[in-house]
mmCIF file of C-alpha atoms and ligand atoms in Angstrom:
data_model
loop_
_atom_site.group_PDB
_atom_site.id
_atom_site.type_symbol
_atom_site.label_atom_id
_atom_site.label_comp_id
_atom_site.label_asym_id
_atom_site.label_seq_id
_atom_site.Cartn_x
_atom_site.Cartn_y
_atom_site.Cartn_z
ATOM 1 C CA UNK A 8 16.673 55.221 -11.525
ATOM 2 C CA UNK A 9 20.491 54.968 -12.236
ATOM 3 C CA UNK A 10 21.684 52.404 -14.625
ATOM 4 C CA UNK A 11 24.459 49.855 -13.810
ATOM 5 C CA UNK A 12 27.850 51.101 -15.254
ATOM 6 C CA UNK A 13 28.695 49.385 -18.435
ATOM 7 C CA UNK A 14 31.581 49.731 -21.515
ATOM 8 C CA UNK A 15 30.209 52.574 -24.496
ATOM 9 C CA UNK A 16 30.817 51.251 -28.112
ATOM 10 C CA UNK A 17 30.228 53.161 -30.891
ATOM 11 C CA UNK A 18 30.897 51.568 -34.501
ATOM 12 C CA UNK A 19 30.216 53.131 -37.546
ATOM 13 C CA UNK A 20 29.691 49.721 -40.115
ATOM 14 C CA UNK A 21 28.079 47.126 -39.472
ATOM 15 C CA UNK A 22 30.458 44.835 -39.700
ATOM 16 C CA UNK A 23 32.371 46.283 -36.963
ATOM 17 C CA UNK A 24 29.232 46.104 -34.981
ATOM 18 C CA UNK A 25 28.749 42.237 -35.528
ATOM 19 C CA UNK A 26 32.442 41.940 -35.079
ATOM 20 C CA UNK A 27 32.132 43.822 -31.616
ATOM 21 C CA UNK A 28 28.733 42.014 -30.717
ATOM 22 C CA UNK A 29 30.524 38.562 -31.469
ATOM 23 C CA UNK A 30 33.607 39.684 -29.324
ATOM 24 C CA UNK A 31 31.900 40.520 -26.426
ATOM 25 C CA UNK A 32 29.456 38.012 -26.322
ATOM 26 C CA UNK A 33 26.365 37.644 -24.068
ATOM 27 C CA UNK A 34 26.639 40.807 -22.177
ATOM 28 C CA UNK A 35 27.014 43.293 -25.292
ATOM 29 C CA UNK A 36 23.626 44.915 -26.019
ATOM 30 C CA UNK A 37 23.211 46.843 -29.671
ATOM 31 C CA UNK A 38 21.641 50.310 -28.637
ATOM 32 C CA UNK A 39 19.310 51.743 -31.220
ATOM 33 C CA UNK A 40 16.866 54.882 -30.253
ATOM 34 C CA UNK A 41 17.094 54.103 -26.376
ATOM 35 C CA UNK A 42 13.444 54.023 -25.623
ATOM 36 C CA UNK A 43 12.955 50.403 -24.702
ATOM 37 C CA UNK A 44 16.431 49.504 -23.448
ATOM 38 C CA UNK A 45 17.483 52.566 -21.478
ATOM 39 C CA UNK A 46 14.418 52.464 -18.961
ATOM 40 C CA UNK A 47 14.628 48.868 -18.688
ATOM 41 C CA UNK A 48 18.366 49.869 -17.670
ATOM 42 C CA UNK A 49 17.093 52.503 -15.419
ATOM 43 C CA UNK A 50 14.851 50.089 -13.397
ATOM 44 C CA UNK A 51 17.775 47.670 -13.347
ATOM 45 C CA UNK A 52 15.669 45.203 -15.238
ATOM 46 C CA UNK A 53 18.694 45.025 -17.979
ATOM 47 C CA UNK A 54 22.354 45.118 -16.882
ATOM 48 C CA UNK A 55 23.839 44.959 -19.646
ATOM 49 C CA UNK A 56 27.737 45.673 -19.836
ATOM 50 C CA UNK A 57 28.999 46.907 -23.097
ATOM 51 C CA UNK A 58 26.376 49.052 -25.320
ATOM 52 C CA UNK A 59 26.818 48.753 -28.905
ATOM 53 C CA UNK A 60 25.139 51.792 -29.911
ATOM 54 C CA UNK A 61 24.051 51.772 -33.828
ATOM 55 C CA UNK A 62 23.602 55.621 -34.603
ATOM 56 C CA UNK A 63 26.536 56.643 -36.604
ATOM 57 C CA UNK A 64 25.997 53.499 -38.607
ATOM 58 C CA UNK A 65 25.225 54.972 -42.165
ATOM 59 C CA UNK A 66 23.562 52.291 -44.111
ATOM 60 C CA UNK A 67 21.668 51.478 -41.405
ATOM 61 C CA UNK A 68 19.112 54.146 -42.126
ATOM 62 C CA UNK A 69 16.663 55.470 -44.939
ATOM 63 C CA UNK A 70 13.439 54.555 -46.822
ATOM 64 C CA UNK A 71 14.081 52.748 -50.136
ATOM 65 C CA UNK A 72 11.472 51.679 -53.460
ATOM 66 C CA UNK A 73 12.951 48.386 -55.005
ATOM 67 C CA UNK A 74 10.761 47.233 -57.432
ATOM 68 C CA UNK A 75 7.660 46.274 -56.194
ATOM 69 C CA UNK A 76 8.731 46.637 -52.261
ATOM 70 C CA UNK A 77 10.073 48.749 -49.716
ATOM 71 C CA UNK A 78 13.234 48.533 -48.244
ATOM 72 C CA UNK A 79 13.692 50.494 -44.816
ATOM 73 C CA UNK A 80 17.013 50.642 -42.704
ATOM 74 C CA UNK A 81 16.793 49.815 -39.204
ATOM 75 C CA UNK A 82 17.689 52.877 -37.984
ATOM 76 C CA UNK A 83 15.638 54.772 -39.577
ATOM 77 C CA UNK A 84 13.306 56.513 -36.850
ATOM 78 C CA UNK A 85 9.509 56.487 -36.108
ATOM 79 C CA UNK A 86 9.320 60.271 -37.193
ATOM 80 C CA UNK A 87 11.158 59.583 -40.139
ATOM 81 C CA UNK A 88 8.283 56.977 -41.296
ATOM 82 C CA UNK A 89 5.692 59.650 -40.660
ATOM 83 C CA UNK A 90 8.035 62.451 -42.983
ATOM 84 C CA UNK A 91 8.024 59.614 -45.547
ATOM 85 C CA UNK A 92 5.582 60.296 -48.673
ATOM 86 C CA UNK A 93 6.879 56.781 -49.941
ATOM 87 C CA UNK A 94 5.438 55.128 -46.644
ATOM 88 C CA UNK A 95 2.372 57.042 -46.627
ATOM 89 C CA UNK A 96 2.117 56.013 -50.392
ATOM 90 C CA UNK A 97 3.128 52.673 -50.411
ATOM 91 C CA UNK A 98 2.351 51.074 -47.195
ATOM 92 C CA UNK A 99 -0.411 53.526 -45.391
ATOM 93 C CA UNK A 100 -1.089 51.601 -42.755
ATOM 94 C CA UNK A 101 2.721 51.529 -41.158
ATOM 95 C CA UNK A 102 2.220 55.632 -41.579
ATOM 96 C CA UNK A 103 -1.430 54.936 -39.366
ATOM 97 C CA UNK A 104 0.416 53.075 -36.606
ATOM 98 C CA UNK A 105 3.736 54.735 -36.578
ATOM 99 C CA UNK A 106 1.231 57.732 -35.707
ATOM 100 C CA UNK A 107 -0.111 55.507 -32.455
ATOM 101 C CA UNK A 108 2.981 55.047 -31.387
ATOM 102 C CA UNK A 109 3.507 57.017 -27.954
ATOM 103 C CA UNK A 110 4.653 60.853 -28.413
ATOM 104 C CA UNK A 111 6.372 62.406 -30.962
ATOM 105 C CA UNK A 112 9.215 63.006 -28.635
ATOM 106 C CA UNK A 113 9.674 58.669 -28.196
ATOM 107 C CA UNK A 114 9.338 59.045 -32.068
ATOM 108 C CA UNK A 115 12.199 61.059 -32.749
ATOM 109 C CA UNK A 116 14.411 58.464 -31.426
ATOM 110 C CA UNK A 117 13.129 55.476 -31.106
ATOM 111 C CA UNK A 118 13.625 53.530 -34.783
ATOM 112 C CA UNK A 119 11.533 50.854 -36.938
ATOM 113 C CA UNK A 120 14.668 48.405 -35.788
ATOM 114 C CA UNK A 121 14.216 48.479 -32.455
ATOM 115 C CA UNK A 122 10.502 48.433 -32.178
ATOM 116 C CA UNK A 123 10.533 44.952 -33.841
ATOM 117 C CA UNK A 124 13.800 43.655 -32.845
ATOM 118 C CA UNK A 125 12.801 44.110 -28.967
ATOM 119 C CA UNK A 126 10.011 41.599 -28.872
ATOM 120 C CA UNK A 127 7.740 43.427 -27.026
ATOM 121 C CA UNK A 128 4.366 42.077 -27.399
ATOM 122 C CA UNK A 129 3.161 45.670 -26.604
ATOM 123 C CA UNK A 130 4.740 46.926 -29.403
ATOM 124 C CA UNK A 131 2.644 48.001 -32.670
ATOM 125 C CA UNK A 132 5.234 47.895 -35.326
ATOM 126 C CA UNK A 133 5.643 43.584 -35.208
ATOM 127 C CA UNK A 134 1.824 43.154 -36.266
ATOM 128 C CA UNK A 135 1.921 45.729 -39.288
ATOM 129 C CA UNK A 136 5.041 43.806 -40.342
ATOM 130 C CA UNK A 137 3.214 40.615 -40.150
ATOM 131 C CA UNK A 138 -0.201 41.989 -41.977
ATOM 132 C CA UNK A 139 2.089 43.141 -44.653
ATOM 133 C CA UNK A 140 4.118 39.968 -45.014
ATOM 134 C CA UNK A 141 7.370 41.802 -44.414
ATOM 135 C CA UNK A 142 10.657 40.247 -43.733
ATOM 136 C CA UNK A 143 13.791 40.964 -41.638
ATOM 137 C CA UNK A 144 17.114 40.879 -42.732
ATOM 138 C CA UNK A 145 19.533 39.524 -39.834
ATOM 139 C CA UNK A 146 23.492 40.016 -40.106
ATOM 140 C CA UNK A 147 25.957 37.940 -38.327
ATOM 141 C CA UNK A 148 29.381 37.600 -38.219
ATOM 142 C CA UNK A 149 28.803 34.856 -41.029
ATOM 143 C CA UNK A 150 26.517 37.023 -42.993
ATOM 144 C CA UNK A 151 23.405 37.987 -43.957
ATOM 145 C CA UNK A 152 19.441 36.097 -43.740
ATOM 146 C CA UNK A 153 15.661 36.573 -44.235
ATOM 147 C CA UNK A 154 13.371 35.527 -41.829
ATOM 148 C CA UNK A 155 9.554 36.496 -42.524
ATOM 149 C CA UNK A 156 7.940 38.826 -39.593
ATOM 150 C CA UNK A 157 5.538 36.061 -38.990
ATOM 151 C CA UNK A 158 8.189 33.409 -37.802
ATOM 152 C CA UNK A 159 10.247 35.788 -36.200
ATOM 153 C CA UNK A 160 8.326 36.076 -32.767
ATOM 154 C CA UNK A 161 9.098 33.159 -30.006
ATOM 155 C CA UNK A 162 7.706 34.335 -27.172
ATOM 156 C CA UNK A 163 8.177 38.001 -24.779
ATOM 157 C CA UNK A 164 11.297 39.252 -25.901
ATOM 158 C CA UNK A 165 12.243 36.107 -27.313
ATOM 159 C CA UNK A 166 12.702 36.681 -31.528
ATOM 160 C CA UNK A 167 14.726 34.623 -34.130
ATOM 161 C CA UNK A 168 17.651 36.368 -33.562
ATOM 162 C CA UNK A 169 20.937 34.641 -32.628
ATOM 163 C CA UNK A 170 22.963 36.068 -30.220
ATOM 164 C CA UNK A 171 25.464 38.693 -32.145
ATOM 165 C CA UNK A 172 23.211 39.422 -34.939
ATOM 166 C CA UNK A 173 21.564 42.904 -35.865
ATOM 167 C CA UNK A 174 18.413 43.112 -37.764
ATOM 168 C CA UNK A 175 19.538 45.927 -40.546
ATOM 169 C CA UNK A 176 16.573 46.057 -42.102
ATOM 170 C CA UNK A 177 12.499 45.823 -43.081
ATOM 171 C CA UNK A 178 11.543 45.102 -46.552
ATOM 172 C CA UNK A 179 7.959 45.146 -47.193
ATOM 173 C CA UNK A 180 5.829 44.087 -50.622
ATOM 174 C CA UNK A 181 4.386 46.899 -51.001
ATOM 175 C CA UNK A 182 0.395 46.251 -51.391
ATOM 176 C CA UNK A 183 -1.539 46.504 -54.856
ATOM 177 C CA UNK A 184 -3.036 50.031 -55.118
ATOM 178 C CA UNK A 185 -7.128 49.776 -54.136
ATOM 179 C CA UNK A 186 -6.128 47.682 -50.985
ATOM 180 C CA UNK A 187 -8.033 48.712 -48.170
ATOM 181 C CA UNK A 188 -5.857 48.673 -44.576
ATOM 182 C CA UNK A 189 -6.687 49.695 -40.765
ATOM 183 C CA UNK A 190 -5.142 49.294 -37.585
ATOM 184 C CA UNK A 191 -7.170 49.865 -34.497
ATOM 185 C CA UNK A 192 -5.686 50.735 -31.098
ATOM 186 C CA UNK A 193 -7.423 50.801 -28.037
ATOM 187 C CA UNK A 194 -5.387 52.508 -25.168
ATOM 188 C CA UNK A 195 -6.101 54.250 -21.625
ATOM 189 C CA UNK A 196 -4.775 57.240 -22.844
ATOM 190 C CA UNK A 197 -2.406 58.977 -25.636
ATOM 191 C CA UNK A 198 0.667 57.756 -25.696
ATOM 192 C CA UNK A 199 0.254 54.304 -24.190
ATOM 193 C CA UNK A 200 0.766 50.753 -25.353
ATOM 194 C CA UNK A 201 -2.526 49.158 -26.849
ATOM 195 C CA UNK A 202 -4.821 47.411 -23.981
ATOM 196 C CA UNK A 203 -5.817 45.451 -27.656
ATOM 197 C CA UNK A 204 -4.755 46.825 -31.388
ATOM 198 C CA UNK A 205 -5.745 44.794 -34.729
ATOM 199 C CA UNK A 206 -4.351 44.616 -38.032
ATOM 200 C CA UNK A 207 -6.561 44.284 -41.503
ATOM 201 C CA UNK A 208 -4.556 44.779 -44.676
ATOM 202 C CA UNK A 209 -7.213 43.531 -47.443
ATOM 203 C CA UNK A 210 -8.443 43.341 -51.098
ATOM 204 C CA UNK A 211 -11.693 43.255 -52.391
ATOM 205 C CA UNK A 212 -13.305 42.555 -56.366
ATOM 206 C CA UNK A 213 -16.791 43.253 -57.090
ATOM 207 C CA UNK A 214 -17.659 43.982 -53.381
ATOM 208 C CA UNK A 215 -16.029 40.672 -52.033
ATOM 209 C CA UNK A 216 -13.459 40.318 -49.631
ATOM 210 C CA UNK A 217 -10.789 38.839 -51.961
ATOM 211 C CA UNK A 218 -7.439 38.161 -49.875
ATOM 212 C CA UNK A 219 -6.739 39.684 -46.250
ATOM 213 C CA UNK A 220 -4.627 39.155 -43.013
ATOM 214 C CA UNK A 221 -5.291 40.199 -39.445
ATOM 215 C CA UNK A 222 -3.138 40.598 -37.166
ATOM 216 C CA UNK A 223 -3.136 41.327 -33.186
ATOM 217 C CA UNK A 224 -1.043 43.468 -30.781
ATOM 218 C CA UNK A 225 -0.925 43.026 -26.762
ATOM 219 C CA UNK A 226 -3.478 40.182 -27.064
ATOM 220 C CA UNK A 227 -0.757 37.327 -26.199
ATOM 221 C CA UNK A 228 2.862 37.062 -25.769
ATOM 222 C CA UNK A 229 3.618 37.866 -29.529
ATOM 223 C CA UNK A 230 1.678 39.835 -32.062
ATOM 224 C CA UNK A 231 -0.239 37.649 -33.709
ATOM 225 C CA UNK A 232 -1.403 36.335 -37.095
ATOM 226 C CA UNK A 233 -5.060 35.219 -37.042
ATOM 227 C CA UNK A 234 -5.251 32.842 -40.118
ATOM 228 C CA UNK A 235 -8.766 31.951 -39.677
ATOM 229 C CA UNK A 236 -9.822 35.598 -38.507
ATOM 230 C CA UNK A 237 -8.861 36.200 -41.885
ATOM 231 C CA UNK A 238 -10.368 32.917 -43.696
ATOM 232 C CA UNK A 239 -13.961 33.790 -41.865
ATOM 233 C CA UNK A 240 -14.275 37.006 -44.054
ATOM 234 C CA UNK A 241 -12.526 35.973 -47.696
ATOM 235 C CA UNK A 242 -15.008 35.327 -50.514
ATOM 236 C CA UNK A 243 -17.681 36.775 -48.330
ATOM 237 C CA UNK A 244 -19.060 41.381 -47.977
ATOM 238 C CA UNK A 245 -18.498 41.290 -44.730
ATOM 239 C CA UNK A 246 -21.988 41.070 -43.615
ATOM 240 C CA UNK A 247 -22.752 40.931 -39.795
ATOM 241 C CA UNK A 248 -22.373 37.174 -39.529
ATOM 242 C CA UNK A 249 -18.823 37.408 -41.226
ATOM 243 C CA UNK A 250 -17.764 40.042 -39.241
ATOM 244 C CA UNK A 251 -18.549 38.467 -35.896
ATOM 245 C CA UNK A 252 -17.307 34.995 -36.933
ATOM 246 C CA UNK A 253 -14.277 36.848 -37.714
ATOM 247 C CA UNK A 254 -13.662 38.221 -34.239
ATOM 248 C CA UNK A 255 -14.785 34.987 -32.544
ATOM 249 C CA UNK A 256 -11.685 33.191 -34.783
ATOM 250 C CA UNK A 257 -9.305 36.175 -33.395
ATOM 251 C CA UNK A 258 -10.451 35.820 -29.852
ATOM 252 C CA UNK A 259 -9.923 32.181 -30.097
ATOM 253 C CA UNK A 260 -6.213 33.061 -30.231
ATOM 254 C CA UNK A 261 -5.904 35.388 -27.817
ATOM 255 C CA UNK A 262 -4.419 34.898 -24.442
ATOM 256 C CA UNK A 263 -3.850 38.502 -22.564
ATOM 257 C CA UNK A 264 -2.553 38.984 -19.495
ATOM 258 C CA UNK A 265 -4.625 40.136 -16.647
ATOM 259 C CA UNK A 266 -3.126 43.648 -15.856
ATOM 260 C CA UNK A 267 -2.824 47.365 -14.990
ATOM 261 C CA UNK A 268 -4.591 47.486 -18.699
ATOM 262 C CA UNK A 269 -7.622 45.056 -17.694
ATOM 263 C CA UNK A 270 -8.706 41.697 -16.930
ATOM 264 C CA UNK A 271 -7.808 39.197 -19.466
ATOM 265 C CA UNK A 272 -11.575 38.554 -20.886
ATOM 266 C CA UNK A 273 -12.163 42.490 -21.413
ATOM 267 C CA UNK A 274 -9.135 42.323 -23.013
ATOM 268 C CA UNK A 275 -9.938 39.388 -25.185
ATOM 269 C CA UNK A 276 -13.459 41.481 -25.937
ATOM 270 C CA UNK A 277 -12.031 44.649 -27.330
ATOM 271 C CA UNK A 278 -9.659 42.641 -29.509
ATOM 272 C CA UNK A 279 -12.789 41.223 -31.064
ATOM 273 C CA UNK A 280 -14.163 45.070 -30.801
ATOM 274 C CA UNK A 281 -10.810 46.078 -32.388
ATOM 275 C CA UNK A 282 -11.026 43.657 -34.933
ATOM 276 C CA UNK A 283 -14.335 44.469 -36.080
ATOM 277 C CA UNK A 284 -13.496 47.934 -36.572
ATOM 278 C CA UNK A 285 -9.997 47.559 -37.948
ATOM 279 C CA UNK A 286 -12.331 45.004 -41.162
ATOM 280 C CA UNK A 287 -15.011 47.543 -41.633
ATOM 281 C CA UNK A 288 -13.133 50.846 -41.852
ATOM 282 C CA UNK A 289 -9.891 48.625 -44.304
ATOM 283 C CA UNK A 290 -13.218 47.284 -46.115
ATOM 284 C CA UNK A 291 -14.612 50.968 -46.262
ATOM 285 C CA UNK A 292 -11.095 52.098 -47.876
ATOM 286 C CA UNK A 293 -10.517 49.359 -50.373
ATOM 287 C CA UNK A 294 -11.290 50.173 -54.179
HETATM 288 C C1 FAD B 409 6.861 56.372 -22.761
HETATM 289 C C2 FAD B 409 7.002 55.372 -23.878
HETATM 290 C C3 FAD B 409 5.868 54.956 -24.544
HETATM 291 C C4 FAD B 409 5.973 54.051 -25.591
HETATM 292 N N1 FAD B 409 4.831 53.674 -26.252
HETATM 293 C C5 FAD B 409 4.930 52.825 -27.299
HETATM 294 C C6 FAD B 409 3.768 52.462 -28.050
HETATM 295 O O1 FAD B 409 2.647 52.906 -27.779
HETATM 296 N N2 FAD B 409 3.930 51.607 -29.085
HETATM 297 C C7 FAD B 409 5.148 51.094 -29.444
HETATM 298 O O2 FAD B 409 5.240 50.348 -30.408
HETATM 299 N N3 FAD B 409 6.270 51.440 -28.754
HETATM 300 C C8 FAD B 409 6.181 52.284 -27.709
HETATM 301 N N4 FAD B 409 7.326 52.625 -27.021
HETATM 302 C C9 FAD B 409 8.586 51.971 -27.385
HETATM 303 C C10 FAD B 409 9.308 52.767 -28.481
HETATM 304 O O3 FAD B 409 8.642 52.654 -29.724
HETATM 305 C C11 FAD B 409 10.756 52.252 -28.600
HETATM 306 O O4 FAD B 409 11.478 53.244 -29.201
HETATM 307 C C12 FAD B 409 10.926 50.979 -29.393
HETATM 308 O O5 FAD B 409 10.178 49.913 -28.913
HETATM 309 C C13 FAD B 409 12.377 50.484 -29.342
HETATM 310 O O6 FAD B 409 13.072 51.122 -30.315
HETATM 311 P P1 FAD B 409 14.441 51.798 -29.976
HETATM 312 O O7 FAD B 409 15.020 52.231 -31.268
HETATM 313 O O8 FAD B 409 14.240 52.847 -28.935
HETATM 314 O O9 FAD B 409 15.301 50.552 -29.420
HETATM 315 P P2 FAD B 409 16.213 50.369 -28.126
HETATM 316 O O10 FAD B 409 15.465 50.766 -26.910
HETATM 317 O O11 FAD B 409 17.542 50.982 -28.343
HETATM 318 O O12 FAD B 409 16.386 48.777 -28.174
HETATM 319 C C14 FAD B 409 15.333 47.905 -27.809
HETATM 320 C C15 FAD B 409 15.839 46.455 -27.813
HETATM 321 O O13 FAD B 409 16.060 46.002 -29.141
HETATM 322 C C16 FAD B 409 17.457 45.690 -29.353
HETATM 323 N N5 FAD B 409 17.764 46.253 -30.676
HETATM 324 C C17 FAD B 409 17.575 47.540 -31.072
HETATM 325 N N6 FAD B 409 17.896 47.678 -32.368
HETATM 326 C C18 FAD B 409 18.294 46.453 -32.795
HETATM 327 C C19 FAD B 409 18.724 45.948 -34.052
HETATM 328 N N7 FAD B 409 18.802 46.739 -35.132
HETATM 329 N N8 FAD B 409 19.054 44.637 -34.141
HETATM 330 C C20 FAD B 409 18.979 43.832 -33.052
HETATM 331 N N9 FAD B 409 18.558 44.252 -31.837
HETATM 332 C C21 FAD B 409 18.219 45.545 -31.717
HETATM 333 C C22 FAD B 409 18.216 46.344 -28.212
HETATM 334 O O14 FAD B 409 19.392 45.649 -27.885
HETATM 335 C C23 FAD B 409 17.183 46.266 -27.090
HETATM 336 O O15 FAD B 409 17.205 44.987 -26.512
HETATM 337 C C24 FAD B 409 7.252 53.540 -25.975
HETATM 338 C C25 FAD B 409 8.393 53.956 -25.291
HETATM 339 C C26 FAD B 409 8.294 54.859 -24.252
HETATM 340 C C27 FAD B 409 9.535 55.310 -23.550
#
């Protein structure tokens, strides 16, 4: 229950941070809100040496409209989302999952940054990033790139980030007003990690499902994006045949582990449960 001892860093740019990250190479860990890394420290299952801890980095946090998208800091907390009128505004469904996410007391700390930096396939934040077609900004020490949400996510805890860079921030097109959205969540109790969450950010014209993504949480080693989850229920109303060829396309993706959470085909089942609901109740939003 006691970490390992390790060196306290506390920069307050973020070029000092990639500076220090770069310096003290594989063993330097950034810390952001705590809530993943410090009980993974506690249970010795990180050892990391130097902690570059991120909180007095200014531009690292707050919740800003450019044009038509949403730029968000990486700092900026879980709790923050939910006090944001711009995110329940713009983006609705990050406020809906940002309100799944554990307790209000791992909200208050625990930032947007961290929740899709970590790689944690049991995390909900990657799969709203990937329904919305967001992107990451990663800074080095030789500067600054995009990489979309959907290509960011190798494997558990395994991302596109090199070694020394930060992700500073989310930006997010924000969706056309009408869209209907969902995420579903299916946990053993409040304030877990999903036993299976889905994803629907959609459109519809004259009744008809016009353009829409699904995405998964805790259903494989990543979040995923279920392209032809998605393709199964464009151009059609979602009629019962849609629907379910939808969540066959989305279990054909899945690959849960057997765990404390279930068995992997009841988890495979309520991600085609989850995905179901998460396309009727976005369809029953969209105008
Ligand atoms: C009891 C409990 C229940 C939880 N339930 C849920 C849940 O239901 N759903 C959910 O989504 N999450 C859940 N979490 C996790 C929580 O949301 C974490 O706060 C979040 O996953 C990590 O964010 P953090 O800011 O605390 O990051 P930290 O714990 O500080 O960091 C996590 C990892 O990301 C790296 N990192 C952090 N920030 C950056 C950055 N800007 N750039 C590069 N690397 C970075 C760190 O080095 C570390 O490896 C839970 C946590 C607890 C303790």
């Amino acid at each position: 229950m006691i970490p390992g001892s390790f060196s306290y860093h506390r920069p307050t740019t973020v070029a000092d941070a990639v500076k220090l990250l770069a310096s003290l190479g594989e063993e330097a860990r950034p810390l952001a809100g705590g809530h993943s890394l410090v009980p993974m420290m506690k249970l010795r299952l990180a050892t990391p040496e130097h902690l570059v801890d991120l909180g007095r980095i200014a531009s690292l946090k707050g919740i800003r409209r450019q044009g038509d998208r949403l730029e968000i800091g990486a700092m900026t907390t879980q709790h923050e989302l939910l006090a944001s009128k711009e995110v329940a505004d713009a983006v609705p469904i990050l406020h809906e999952a940002a309100l799944l996410i554990a307790d209000p007391q791992v909200r208050y700390l625990g930032t947007i940054g961290g929740n899709v930096a970590n790689g944690d396939p049991g995390n909900d934040l990657p799969a709203i990033m990937m329904a919305l077609s967001a992107s990451y900004t990663l800074t080095g020490a030789k500067g600054s790139r995009e990489v979309a949400a959907r290509d960011f996510y190798q494997g558990a805890y395994f991302t596109a980030l090199e070694p020394g860079e930060l992700l500073t921030a989310v930006s997010i097109p924000v969706p056309p007003t009408g869209h209907g959205y969902a995420y579903e969540k299916l946990k053993r109790k409040v304030g877990d990690y999903a036993t299976a969450a889905a994803a629907v950010v959609l459109t519809k014209k004259g009744g008809v499902v016009e353009n829409c993504a699904i995405t998964l949480t805790n259903l494989a080693e990543t979040a995923l994006f279920a392209e032809a989850a998605a393709k199964a229920v464009i151009g059609t109303r979602l009629e019962p045949a849609a629907l379910n060829a939808a969540a066959a396309a989305a279990q054909a993706v899945m690959s849960p582990a057997s765990d404390a959470r279930g068995p992997a085909e009841y988890r495979k089942h309520v991600g085609g449960v989850m995905v179901t609901r998460a396309l009727t109740r976005a369809a029953a939003r969209a105008t």
